[in-house]
PDB file of C-alpha atoms in Angstrom:
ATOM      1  CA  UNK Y   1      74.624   8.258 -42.895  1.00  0.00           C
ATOM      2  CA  UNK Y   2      73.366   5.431 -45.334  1.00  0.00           C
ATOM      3  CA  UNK Y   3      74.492   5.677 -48.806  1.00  0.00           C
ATOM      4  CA  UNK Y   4      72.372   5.706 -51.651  1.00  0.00           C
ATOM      5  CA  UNK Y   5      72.745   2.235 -52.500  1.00  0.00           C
ATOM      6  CA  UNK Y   6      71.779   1.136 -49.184  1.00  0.00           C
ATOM      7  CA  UNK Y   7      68.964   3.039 -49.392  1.00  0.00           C
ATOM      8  CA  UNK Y   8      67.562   1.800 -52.158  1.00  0.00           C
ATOM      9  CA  UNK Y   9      67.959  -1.646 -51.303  1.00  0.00           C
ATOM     10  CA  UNK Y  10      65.891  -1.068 -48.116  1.00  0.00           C
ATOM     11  CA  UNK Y  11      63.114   0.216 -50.611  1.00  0.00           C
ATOM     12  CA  UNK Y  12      63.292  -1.926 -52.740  1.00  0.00           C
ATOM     13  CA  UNK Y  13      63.029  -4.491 -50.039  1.00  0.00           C
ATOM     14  CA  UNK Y  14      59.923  -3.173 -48.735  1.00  0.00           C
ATOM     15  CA  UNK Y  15      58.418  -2.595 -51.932  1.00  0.00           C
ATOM     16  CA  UNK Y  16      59.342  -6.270 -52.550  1.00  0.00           C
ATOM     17  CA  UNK Y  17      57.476  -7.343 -49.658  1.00  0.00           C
ATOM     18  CA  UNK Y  18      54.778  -4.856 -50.285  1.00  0.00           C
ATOM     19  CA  UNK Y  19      53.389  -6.665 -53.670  1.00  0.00           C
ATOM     20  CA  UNK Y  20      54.151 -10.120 -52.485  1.00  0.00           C
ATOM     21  CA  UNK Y  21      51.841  -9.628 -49.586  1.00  0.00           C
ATOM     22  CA  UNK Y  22      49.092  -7.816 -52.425  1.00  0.00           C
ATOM     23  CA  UNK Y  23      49.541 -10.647 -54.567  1.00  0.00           C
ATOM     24  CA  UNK Y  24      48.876 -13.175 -51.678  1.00  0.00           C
ATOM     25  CA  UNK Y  25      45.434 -11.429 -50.542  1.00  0.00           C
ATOM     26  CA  UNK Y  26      44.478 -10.975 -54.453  1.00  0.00           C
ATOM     27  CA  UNK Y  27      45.626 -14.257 -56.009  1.00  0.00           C
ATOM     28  CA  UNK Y  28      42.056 -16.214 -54.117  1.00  0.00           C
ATOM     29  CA  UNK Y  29      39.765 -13.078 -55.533  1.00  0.00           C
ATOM     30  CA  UNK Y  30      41.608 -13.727 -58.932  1.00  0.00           C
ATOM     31  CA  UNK Y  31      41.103 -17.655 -59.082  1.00  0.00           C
ATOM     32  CA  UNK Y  32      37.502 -16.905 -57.776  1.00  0.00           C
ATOM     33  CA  UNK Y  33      36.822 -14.580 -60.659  1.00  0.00           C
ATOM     34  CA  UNK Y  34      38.248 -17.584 -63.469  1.00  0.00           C
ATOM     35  CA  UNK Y  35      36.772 -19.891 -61.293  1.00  0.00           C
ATOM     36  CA  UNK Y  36      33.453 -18.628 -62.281  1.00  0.00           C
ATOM     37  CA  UNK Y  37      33.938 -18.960 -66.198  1.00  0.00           C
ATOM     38  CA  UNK Y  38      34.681 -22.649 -65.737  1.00  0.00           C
ATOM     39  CA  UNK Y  39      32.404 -25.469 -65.954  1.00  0.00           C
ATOM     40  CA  UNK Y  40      32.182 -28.339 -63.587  1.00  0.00           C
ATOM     41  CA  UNK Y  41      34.869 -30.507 -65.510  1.00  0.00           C
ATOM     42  CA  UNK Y  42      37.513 -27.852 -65.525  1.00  0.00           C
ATOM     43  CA  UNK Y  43      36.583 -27.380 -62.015  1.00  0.00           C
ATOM     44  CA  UNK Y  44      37.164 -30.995 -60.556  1.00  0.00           C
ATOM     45  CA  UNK Y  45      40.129 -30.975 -63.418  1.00  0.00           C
ATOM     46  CA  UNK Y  46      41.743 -27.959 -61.949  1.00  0.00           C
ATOM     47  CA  UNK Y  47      41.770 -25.904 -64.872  1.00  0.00           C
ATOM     48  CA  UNK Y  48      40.627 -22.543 -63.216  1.00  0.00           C
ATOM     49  CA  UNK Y  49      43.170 -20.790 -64.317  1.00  0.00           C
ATOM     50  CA  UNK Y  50      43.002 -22.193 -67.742  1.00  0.00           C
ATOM     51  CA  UNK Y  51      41.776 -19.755 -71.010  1.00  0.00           C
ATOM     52  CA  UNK Y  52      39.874 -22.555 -72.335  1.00  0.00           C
ATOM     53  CA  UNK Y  53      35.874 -22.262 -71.952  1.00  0.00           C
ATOM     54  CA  UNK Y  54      34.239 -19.530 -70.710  1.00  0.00           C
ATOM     55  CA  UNK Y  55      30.845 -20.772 -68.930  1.00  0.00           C
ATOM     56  CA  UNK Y  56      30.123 -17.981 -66.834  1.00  0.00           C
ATOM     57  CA  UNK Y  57      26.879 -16.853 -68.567  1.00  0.00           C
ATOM     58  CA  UNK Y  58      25.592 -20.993 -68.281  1.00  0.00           C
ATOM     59  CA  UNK Y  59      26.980 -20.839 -65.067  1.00  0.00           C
ATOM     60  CA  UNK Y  60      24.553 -17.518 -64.003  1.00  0.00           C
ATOM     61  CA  UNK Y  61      21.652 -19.199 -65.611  1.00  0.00           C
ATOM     62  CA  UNK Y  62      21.871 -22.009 -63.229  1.00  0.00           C
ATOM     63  CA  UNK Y  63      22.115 -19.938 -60.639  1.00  0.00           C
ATOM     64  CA  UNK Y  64      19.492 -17.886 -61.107  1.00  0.00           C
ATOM     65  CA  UNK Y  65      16.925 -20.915 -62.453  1.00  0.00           C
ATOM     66  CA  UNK Y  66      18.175 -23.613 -59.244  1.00  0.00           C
ATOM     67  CA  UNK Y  67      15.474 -23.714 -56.544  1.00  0.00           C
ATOM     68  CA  UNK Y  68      13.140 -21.481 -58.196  1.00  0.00           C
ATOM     69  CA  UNK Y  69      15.676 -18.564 -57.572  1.00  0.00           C
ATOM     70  CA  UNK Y  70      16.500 -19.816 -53.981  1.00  0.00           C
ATOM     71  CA  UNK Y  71      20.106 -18.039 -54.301  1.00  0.00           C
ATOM     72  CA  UNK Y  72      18.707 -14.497 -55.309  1.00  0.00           C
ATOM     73  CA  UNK Y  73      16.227 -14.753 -52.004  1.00  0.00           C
ATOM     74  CA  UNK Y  74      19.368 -15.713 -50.048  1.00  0.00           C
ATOM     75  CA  UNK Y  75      20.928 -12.452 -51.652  1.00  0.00           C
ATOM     76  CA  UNK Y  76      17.932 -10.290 -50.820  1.00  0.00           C
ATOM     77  CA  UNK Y  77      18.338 -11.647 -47.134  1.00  0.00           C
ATOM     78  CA  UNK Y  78      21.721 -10.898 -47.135  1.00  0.00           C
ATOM     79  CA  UNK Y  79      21.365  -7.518 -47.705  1.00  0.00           C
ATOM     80  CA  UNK Y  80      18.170  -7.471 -45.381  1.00  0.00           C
ATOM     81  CA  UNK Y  81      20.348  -8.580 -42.452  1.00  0.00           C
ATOM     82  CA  UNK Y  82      23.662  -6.886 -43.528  1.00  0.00           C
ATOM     83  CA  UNK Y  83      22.093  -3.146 -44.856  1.00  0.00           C
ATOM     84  CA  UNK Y  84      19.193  -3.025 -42.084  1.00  0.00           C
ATOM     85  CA  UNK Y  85      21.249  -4.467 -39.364  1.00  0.00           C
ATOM     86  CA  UNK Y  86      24.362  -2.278 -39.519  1.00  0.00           C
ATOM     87  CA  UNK Y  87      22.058   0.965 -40.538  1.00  0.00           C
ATOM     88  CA  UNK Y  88      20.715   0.388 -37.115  1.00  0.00           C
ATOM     89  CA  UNK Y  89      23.044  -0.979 -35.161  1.00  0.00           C
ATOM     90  CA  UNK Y  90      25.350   1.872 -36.390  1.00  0.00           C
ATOM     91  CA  UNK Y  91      23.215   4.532 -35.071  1.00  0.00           C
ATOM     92  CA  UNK Y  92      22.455   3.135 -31.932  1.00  0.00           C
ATOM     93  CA  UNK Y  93      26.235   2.734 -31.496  1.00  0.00           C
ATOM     94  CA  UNK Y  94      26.822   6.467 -32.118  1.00  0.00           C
ATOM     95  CA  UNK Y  95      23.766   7.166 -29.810  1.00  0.00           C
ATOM     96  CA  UNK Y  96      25.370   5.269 -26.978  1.00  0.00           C
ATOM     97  CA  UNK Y  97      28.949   6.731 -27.462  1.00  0.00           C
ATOM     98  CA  UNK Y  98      27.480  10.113 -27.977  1.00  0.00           C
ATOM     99  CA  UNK Y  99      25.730   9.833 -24.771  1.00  0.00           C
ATOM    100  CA  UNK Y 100      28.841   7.917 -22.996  1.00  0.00           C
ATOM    101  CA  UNK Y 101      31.218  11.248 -23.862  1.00  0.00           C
ATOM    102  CA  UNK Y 102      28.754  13.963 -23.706  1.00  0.00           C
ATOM    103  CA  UNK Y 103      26.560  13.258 -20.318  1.00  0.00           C
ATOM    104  CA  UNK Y 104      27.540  12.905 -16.799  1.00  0.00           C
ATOM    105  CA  UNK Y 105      25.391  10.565 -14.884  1.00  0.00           C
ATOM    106  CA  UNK Y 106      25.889   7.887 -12.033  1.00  0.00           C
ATOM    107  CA  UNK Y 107      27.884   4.925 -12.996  1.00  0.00           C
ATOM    108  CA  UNK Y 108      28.414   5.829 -16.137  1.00  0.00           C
ATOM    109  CA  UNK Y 109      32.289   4.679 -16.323  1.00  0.00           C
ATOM    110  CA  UNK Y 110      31.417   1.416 -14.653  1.00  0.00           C
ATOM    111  CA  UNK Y 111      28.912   0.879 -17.499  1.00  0.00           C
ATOM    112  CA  UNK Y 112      31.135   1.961 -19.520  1.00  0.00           C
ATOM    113  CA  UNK Y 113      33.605  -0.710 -18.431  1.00  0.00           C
ATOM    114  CA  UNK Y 114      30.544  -3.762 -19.155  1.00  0.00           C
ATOM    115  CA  UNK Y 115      30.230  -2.669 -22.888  1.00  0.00           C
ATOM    116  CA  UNK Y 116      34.125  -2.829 -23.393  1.00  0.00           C
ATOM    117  CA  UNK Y 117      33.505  -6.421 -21.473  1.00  0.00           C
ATOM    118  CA  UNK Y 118      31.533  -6.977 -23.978  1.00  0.00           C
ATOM    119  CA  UNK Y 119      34.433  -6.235 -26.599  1.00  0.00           C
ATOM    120  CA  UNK Y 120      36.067  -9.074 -25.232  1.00  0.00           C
ATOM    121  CA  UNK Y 121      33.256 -11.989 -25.354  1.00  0.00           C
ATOM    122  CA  UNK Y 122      33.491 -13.576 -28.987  1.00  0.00           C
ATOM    123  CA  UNK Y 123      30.207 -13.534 -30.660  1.00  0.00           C
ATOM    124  CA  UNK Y 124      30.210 -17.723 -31.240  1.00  0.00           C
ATOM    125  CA  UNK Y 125      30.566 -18.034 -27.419  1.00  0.00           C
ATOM    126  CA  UNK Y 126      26.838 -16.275 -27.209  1.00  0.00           C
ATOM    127  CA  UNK Y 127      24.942 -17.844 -29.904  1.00  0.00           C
ATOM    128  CA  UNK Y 128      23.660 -20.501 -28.015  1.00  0.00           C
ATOM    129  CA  UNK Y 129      22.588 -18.107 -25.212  1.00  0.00           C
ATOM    130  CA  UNK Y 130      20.699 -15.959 -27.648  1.00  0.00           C
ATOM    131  CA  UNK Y 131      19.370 -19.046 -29.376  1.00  0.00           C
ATOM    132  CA  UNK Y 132      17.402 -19.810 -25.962  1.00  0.00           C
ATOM    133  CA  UNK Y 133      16.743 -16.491 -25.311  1.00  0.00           C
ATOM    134  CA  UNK Y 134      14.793 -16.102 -29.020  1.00  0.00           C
ATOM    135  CA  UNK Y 135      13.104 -19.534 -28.416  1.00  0.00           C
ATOM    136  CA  UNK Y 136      11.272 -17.975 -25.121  1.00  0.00           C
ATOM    137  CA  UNK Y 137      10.344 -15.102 -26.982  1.00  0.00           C
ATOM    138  CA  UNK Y 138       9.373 -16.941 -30.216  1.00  0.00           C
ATOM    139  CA  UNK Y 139      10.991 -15.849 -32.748  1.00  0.00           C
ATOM    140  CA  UNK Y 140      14.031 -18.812 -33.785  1.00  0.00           C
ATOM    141  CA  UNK Y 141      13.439 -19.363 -37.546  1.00  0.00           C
ATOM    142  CA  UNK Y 142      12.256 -15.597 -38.210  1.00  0.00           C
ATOM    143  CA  UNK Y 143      14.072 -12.762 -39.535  1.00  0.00           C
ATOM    144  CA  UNK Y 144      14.210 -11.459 -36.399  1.00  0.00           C
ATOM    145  CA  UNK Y 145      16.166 -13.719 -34.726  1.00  0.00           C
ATOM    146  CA  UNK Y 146      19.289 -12.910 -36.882  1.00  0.00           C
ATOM    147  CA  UNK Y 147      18.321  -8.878 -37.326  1.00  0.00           C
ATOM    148  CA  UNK Y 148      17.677  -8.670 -33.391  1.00  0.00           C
ATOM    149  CA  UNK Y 149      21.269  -9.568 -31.982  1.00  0.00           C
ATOM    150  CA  UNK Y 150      23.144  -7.651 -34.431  1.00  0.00           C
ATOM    151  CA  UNK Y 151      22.057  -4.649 -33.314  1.00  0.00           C
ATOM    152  CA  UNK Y 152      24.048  -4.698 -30.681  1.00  0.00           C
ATOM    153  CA  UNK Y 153      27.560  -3.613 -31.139  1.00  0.00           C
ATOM    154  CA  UNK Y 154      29.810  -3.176 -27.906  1.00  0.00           C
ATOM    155  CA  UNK Y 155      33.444  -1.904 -30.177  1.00  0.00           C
ATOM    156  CA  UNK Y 156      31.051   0.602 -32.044  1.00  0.00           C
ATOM    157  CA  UNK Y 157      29.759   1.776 -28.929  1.00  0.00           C
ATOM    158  CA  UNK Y 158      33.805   2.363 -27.825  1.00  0.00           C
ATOM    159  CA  UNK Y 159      34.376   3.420 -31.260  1.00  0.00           C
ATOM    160  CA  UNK Y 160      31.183   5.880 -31.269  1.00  0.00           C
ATOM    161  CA  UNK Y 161      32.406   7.452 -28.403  1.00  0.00           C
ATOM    162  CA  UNK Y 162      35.952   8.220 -29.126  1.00  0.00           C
ATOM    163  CA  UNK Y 163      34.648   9.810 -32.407  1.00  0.00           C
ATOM    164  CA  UNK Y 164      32.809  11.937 -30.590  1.00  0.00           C
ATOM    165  CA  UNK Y 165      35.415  13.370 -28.596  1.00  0.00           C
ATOM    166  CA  UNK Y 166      37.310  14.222 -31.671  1.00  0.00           C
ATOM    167  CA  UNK Y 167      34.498  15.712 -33.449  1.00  0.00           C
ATOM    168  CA  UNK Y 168      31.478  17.125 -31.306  1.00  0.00           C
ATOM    169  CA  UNK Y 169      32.627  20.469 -29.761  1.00  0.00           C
ATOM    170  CA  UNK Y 170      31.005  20.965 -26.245  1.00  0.00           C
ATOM    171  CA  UNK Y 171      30.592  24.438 -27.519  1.00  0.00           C
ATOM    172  CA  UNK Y 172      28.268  23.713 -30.548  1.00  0.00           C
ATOM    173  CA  UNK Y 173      25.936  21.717 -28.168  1.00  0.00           C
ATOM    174  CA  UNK Y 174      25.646  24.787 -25.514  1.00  0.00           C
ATOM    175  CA  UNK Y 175      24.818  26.696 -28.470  1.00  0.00           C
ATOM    176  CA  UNK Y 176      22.105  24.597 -29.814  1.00  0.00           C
ATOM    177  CA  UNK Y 177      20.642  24.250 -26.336  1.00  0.00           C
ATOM    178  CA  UNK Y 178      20.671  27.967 -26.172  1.00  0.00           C
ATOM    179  CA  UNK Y 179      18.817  28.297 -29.067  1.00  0.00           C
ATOM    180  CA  UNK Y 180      16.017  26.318 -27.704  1.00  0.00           C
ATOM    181  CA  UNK Y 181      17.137  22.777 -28.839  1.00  0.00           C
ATOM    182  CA  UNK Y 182      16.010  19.456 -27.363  1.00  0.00           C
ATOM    183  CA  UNK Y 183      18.361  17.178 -26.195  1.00  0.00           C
ATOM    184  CA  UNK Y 184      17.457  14.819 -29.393  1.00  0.00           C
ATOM    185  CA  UNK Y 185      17.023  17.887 -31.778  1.00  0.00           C
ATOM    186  CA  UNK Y 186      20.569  18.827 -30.815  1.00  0.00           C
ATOM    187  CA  UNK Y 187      21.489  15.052 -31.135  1.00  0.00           C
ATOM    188  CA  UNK Y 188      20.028  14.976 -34.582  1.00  0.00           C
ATOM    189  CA  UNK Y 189      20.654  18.337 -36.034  1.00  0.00           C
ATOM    190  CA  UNK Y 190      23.994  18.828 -34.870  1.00  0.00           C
ATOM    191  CA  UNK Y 191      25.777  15.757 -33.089  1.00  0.00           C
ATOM    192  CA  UNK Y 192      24.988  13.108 -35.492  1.00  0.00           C
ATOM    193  CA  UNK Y 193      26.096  15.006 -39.088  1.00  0.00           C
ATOM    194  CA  UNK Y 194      29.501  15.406 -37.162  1.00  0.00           C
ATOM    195  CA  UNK Y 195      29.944  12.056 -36.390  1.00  0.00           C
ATOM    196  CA  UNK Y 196      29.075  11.105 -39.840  1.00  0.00           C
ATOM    197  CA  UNK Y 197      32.331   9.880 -40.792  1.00  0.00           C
ATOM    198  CA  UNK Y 198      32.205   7.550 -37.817  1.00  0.00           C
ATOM    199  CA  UNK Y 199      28.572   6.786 -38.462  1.00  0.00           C
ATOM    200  CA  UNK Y 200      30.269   5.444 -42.038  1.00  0.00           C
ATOM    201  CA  UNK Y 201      33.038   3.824 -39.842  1.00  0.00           C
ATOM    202  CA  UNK Y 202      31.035   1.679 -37.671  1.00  0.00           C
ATOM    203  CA  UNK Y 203      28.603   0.933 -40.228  1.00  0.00           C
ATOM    204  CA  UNK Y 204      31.755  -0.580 -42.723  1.00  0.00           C
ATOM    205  CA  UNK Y 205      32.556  -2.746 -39.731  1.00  0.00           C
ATOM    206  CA  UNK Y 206      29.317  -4.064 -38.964  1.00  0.00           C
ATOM    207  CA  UNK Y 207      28.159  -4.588 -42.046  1.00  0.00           C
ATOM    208  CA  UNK Y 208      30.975  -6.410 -43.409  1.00  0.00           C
ATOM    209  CA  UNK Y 209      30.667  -8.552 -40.208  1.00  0.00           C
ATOM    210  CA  UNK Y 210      26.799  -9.381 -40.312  1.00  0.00           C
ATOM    211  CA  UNK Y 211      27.183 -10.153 -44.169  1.00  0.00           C
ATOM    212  CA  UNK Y 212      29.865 -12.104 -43.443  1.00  0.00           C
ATOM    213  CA  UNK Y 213      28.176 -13.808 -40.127  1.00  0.00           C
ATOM    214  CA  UNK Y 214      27.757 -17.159 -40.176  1.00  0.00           C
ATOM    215  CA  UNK Y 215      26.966 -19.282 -37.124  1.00  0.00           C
ATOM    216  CA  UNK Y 216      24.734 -17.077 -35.972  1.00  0.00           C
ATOM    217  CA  UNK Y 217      21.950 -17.594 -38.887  1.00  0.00           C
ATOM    218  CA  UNK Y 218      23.595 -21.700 -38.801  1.00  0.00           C
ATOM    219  CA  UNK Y 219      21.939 -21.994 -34.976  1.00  0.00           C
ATOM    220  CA  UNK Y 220      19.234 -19.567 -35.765  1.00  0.00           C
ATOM    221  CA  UNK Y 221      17.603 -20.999 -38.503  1.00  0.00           C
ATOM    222  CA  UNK Y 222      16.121 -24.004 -40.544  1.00  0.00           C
ATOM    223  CA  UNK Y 223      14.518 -22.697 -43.039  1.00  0.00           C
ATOM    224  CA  UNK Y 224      16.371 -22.531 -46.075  1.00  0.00           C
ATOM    225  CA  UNK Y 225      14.001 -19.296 -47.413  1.00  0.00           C
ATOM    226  CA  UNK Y 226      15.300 -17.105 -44.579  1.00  0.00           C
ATOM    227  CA  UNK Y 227      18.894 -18.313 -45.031  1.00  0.00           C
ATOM    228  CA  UNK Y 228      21.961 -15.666 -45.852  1.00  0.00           C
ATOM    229  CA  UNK Y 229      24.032 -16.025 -48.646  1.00  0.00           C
ATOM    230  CA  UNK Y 230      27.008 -17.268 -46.408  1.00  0.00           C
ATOM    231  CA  UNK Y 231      24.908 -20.046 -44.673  1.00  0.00           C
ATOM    232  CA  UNK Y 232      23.104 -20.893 -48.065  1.00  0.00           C
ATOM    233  CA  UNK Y 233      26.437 -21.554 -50.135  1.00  0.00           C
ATOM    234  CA  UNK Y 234      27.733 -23.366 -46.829  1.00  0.00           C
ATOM    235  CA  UNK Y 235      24.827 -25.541 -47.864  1.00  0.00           C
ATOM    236  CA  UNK Y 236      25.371 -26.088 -51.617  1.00  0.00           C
ATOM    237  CA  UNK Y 237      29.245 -26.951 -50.597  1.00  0.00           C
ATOM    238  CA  UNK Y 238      28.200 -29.799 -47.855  1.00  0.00           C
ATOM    239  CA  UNK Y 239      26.046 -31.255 -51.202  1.00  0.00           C
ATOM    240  CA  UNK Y 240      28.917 -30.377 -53.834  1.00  0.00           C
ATOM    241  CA  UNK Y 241      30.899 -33.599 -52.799  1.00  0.00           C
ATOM    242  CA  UNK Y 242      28.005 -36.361 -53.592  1.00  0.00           C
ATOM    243  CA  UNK Y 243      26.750 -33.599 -56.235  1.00  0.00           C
ATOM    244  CA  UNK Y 244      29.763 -32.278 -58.550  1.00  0.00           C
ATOM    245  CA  UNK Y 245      27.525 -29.760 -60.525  1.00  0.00           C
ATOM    246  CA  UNK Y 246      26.831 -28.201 -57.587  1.00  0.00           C
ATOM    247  CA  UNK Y 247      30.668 -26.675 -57.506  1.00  0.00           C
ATOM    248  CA  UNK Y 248      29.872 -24.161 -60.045  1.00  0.00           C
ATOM    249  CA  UNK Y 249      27.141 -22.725 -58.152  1.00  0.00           C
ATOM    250  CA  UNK Y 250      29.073 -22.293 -55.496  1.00  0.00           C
ATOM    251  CA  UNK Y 251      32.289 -20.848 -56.889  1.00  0.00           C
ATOM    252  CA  UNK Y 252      29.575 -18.313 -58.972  1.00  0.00           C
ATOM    253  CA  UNK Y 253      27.506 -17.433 -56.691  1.00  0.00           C
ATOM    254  CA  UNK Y 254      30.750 -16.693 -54.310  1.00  0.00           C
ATOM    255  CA  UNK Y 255      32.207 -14.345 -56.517  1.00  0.00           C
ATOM    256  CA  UNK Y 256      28.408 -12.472 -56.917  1.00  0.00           C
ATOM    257  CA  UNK Y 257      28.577 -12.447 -53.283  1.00  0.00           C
ATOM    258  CA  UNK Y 258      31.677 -10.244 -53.022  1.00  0.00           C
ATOM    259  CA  UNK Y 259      30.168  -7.270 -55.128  1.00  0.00           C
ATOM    260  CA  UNK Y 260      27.953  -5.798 -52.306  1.00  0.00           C
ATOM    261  CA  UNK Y 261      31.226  -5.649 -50.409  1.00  0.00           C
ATOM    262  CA  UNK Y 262      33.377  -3.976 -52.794  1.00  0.00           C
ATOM    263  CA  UNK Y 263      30.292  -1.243 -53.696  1.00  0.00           C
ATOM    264  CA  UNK Y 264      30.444  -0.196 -49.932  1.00  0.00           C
ATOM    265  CA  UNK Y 265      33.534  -0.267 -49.605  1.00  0.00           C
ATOM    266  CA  UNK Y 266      34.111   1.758 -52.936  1.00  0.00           C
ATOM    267  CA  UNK Y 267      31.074   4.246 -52.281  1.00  0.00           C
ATOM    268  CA  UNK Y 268      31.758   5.109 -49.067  1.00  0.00           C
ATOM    269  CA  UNK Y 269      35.831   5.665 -49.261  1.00  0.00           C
ATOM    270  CA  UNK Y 270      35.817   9.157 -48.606  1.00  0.00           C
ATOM    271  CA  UNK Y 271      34.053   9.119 -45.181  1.00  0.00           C
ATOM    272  CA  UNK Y 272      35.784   6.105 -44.188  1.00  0.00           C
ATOM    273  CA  UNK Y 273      39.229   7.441 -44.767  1.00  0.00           C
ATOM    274  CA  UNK Y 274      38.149  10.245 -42.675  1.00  0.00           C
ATOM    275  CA  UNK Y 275      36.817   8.125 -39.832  1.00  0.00           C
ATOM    276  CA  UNK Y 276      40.068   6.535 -39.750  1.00  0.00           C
ATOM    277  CA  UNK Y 277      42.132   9.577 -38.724  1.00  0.00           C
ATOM    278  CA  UNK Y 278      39.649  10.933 -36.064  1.00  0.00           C
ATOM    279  CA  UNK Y 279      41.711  13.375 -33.481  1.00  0.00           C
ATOM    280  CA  UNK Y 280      44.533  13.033 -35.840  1.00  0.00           C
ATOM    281  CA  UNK Y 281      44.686  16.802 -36.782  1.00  0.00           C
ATOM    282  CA  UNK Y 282      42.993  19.254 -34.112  1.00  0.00           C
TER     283      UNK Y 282
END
């Protein structure tokens, strides 16, 4: 047996390792949030971290008053893009894996086996197919041609279906149907409010990777009005070297960009946390 003193060094040694690794992942959301009260000569000066000057509400105005508001439109199509596309891509996922654990019909493994393909293909590696596919239906440099793709999610599909074998009884389906439910009534009613918490689930994941998508809306689009906020500020940084005052706009409108995050994150911590341990408990 370990004696105390060993034992506490072992905890200690984990807890040690514990907050270094929380300080790494907070220490660039902590310059980012200085950053922001800093003008453009304690920027280039590297005096983020400094207590001297606090510009953030100059900093704000500029953002809000450059381009006629151009970084607020790139919010509201950020949210567009991020809120619409994992609303529906998340309940098309849980449609899919509902219908992948709960029906029997031919080939449905093998199909099963293309969307976890699917898993596997990185999403950079089909932009350029999907850019040629949207310019022979007409819509590159639309809204759709960012919302479209998205909506298709191969690991929530996986992920739908898994949750549903945890938490859709066969039993309370029969029952419905016995009732005198449709197949989509029974979907609705029943199947989908128990797979709520992974409706949340899939819905954290795609919408933190749609508002965080990048090359997608880069090959998608030229016009700077339909831009996200991640391809707009990609834009202010390529100017911020031959135009310093550009830096605070960035750094600003960076940390601004974070909050949509956090609120989803935040709001919807309870279902999440309950997604996670699906077929945990029984």
């Amino acid at each position: 047996m370990s004696s105390p003193a060993s034992r506490w060094m072992s905890k200690s040694a984990v807890n040690g390792v514990l907050l270094l690794a929380t300080l790494y992942m907070l220490f660039p959301l902590v310059w980012l949030v200085t950053a922001a009260t800093k003008d453009t000569g304690d920027l280039l000066a590297g005096n983020a971290f400094s207590f001297e000057g606090f510009n953030l509400g100059a900093n704000l105005s500029a953002l809000a008053s450059y381009g006629d508001g151009l970084y607020f439109r790139w919010y509201v199509n950020s949210l567009l893009y991020a809120g619409g596309g994992a609303v529906l891509s998340s309940l098309i996922s849980v449609a899919a894996g509902y219908a992948f654990d709960k029906y029997h019909f031919r080939g449905k493994e093998k199909l099963f086996g293309v969307v976890l393909l699917g898993v596997l293909v990185p999403t950079t590696a089909l932009a350029l197919p999907m850019y040629l596919l949207a310019s022979e239906v007409g819509i590159v440099n639309t809204y759709w041609a960012v919302l479209v793709p998205v909506l298709v999610h191969p690991f929530g599909v996986y992920l739908s279906r898994v949750f549903s074998a945890g938490y859709v009884p066969d039993e309370a389906l029969e029952a419905a149907r016995i009732d005198g439910a449709g197949e989509l009534r029974t979907f609705w009613s029943i199947g989908l409010r128990m797979l709520m918490p992974g409706f949340v689930t899939v819905f954290l994941f795609q919408f933190t990777a749609i508002w965080n998508n990048f090359f997608l809306p880069l090959v998608m689009l030229s016009d700077q009005k339909l831009f996200p906020l991640s391809l707009g500020l990609y834009a202010w940084n390529s100017n911020s070297h031959a135009e310093p005052e550009f830096y605070p706009l960035v750094v600003t409108g960076s940390l601004l960009a974070v909050i949509p995050l956090i609120v989803a994150f935040v709001s919807l911590q309870r279902h999440w946390k309950a997604g996670l341990t699906a077929g945990s408990v029984k």
